[in-house]
Coordinates of C-alpha atoms and ligand atoms in Angstrom, one line a residue:
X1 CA 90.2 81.7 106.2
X2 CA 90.0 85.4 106.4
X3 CA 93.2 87.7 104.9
X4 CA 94.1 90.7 106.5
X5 CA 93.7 93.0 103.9
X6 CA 96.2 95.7 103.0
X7 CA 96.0 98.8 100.9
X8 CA 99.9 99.8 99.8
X9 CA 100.4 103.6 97.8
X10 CA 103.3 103.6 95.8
X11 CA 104.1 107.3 95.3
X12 CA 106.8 106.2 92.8
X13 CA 109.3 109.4 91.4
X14 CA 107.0 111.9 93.0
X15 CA 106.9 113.8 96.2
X16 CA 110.5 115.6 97.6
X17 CA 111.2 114.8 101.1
X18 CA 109.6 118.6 102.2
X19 CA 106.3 117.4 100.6
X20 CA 106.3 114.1 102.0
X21 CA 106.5 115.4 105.1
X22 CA 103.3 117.1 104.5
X23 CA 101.4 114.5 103.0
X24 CA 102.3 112.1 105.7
X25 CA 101.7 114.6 108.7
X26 CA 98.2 114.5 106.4
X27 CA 97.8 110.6 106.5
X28 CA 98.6 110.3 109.7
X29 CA 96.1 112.8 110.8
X30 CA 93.0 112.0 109.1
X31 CA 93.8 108.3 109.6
X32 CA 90.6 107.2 111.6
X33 CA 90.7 105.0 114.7
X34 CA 87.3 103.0 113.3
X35 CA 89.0 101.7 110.0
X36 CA 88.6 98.3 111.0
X37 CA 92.0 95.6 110.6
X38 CA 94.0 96.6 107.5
X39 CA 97.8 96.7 107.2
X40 CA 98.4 100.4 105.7
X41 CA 101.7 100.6 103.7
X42 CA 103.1 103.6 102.2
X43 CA 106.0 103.7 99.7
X44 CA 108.0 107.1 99.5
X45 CA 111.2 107.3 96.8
X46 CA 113.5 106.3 98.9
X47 CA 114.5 110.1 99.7
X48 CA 111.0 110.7 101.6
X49 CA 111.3 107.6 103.7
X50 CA 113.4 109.1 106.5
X51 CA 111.1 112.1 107.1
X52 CA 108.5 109.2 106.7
X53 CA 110.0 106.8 109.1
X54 CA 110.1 109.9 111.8
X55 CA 106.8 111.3 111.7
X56 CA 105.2 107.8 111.5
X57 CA 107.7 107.0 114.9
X58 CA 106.3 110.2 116.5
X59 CA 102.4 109.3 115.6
X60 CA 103.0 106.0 118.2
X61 CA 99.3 105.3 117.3
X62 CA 99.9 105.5 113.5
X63 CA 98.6 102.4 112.2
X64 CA 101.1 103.3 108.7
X65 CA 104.1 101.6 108.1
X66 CA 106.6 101.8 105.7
X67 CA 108.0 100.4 102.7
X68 CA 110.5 101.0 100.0
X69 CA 110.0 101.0 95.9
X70 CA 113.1 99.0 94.9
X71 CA 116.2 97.4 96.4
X72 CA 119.5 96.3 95.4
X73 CA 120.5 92.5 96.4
X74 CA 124.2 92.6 97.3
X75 CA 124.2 93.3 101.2
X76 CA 126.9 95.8 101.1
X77 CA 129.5 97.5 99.0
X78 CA 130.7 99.2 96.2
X79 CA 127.6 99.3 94.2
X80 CA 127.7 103.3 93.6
X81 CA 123.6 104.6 93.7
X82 CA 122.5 101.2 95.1
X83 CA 120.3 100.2 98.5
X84 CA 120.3 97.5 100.4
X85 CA 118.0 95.4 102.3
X86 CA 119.8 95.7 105.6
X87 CA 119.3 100.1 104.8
X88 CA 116.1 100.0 104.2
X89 CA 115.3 97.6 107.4
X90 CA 117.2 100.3 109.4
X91 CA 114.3 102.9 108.1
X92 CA 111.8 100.9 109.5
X93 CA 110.7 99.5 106.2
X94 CA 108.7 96.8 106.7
X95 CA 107.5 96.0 103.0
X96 CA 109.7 96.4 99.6
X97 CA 107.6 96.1 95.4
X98 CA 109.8 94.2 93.3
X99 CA 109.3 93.7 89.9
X100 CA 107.0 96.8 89.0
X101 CA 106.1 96.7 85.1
X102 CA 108.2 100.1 85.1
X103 CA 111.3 98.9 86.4
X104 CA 111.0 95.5 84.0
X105 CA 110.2 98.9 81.6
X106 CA 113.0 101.5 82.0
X107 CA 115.7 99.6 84.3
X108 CA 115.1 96.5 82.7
X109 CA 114.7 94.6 85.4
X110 CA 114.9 90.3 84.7
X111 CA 112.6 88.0 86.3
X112 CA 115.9 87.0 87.5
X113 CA 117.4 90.2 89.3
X114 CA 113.4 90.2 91.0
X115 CA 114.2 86.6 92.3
X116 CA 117.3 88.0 93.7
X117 CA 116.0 90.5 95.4
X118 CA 112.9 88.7 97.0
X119 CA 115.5 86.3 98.3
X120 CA 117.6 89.1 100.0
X121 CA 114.5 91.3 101.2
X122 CA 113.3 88.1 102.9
X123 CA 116.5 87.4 104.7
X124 CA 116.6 90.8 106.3
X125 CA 112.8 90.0 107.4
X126 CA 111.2 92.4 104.7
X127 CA 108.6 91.1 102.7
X128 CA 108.4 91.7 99.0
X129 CA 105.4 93.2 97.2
X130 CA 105.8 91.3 93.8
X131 CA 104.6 92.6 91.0
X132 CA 103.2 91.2 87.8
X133 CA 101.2 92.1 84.9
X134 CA 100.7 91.7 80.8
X135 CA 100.7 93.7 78.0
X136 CA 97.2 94.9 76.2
X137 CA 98.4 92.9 73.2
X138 CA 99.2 89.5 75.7
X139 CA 96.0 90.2 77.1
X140 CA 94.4 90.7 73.6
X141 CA 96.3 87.4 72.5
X142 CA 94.3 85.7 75.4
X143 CA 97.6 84.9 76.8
X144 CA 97.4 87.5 80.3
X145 CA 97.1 83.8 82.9
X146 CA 100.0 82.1 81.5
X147 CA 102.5 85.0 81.1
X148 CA 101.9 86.5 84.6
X149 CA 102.0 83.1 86.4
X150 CA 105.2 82.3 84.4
X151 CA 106.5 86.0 85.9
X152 CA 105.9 84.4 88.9
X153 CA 107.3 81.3 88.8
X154 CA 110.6 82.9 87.8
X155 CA 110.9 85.5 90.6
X156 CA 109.9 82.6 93.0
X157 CA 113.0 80.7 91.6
X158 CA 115.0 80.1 94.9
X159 CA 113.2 81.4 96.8
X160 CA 112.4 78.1 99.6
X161 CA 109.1 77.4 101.4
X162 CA 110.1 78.8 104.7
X163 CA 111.3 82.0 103.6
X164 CA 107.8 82.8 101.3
X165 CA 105.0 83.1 104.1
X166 CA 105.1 87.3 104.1
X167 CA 105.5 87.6 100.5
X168 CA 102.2 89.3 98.8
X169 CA 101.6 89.7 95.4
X170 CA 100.3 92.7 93.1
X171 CA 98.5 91.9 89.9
X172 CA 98.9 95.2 87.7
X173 CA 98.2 94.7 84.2
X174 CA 100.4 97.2 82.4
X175 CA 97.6 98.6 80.4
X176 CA 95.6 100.0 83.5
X177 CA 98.5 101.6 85.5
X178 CA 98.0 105.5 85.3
X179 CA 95.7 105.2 82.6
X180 CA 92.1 105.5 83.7
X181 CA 91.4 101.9 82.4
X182 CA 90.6 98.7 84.2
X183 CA 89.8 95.3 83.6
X184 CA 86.8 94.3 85.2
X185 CA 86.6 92.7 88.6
X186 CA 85.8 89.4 87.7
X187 CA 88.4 89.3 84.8
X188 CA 91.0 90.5 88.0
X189 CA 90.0 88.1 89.6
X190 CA 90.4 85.6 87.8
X191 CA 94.1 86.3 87.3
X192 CA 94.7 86.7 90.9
X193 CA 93.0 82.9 91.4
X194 CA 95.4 82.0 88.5
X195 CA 98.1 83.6 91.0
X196 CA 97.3 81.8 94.3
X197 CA 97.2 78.2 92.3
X198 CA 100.0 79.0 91.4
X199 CA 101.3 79.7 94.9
X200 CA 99.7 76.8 95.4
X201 CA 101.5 74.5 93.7
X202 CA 104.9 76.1 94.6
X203 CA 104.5 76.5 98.4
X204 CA 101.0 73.9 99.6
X205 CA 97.6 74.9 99.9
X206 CA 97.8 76.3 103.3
X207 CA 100.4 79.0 102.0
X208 CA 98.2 80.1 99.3
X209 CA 95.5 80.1 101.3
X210 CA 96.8 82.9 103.4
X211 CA 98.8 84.6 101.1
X212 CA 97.6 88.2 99.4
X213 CA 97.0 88.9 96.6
X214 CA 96.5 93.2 95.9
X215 CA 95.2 94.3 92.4
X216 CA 97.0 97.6 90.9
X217 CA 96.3 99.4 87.8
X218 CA 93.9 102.6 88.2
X219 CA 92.2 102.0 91.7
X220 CA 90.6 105.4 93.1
X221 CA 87.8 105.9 95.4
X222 CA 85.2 105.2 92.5
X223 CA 86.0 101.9 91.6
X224 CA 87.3 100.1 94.7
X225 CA 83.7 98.6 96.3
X226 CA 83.8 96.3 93.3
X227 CA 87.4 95.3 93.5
X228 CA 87.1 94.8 97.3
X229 CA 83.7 92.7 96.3
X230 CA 85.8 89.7 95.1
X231 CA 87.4 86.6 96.6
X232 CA 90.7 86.7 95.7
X233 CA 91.0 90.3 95.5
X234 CA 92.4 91.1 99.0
X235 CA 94.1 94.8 98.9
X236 CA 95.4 97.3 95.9
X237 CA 98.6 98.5 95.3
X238 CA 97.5 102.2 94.2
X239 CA 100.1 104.8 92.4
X240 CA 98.1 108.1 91.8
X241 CA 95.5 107.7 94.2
X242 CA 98.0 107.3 96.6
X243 CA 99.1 110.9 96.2
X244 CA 96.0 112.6 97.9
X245 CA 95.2 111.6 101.4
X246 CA 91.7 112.3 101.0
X247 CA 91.7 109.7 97.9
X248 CA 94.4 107.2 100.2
X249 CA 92.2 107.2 102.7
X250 CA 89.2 106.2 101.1
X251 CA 90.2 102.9 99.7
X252 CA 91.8 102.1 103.0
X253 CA 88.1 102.6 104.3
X254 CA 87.0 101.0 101.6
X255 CA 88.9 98.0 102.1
X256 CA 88.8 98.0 106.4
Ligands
LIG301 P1 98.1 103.7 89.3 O1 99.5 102.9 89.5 O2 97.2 103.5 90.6 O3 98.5 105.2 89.2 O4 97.4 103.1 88.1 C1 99.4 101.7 90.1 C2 100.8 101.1 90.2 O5 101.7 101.4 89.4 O6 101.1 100.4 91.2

């Protein structure tokens, strides 16, 4: 079967909400009718995605939607400096990344809070962008497979068969993320195989068939034919590229 593919920028702790504005009056703007059928996803700190949310309403034909960076699981209360599901489905986000390699970093985020919150993004009908990726030195140790399909495993914990058809997962080895680096396509690839038998044998074979799969880690506008090129590659989850329209643009082209 054929994926949709999907191109998702996560502008992480960057952009204030007056230059978000302007960048997605940009995106929204240069965003050509042609690209053929890709789901576009933006992901503005969570103080840009109100000015998001209402130019991307105005632009009826913007073919952009929205999603957040993070999310807390609780539903409601007195969680001071939290978000929850339910306020980011109000701000018409339609996707959420859980379990970024810099949250696991800095906020020390389990494998365990990550199942938590895929469970409570998908009851409020939002579907998680999870994220996984190894070390250099796991990768070095020839050990990258089994420790990012053992993150999965854990933040699929819970989480039942009907609830895990809109998931989509990101495979962004740590090493390549704002770096310059890459693995090559084929040895992404094979991770992200690794990724939907894994799927596979949580969820049926139908499941993984549909499910996506993005690779994240240092995508630009140079290097995206040969990402795009393979099987089980179907979309990137891009962090500096995703800063530049021009650059944004381009691997949504590249990928439509
Ligand atoms: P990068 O970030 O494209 O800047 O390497 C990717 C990511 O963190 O998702």
């Amino acid at each position: 079967m054929t994926r949709k593919p999907m191109i998702a920028g996560t502008w992480k702790m960057n952009m204030t909400a007056t230059e978000a504005t302007k960048l997605v009056q940009q995106l929204a703007y240069q965003y050509e009718d042609n690209y053929g059928e890709i789901d576009v996803v933006i992901c503005p700190p969570f103080t840009a995605l109100r000015s998001a949310q209402v130019i991307l309403d105005y632009e009826t034909k913007s073919k952009i939607c929205i999603g957040a960076q993070d999310v807390y699981w609780e539903p409601k209360g007195a969680f001071t400096g939290a978000i929850s599901a339910e306020m980011l489905k109000n701000l018409s986000c339609v996707y959420c990344i859980i379990g970024h390699s810099e949250r696991r970093e800095y906020f020390c985020e389990s494998d365990e809070q990550v199942a938590r919150k895929a469970v409570a993004l998908t009851e409020a009908g939002i579907a998680p962008i999870l994220c996984c990726g190894e070390t250099l030195e796991t990768r070095e140790a020839g050990e990258a497979i089994s420790f990012v399909t053992d993150q999965i495993r854990a933040a699929l914990d819970g989480l039942p068969a009907s609830q895990a058809g809109g998931i989509v997962l990101a495979y962004e080895p740590i090493w390549a993320i704002g770096t310059g680096r890459t693995p090559s396509p084929e040895q992404a690839d094979e991770v992200c195989a690794a990724l939907r038998d894994t799927f596979c044998d949580l969820y049926g074979s139908a499941a993984a068939e549909q499910l996506r799969i993005l690779y994240g880690g240092s995508m630009n506008p140079g290097n995206v034919e040969a990402f795009c090129a393979m099987p089980n590659i179907d979309g990137g989850l891009v962090g500096g590229a995703s800063l530049k329209a021009d650059d944004f643009l381009a691997l949504v082209k590249a990928f439509s």
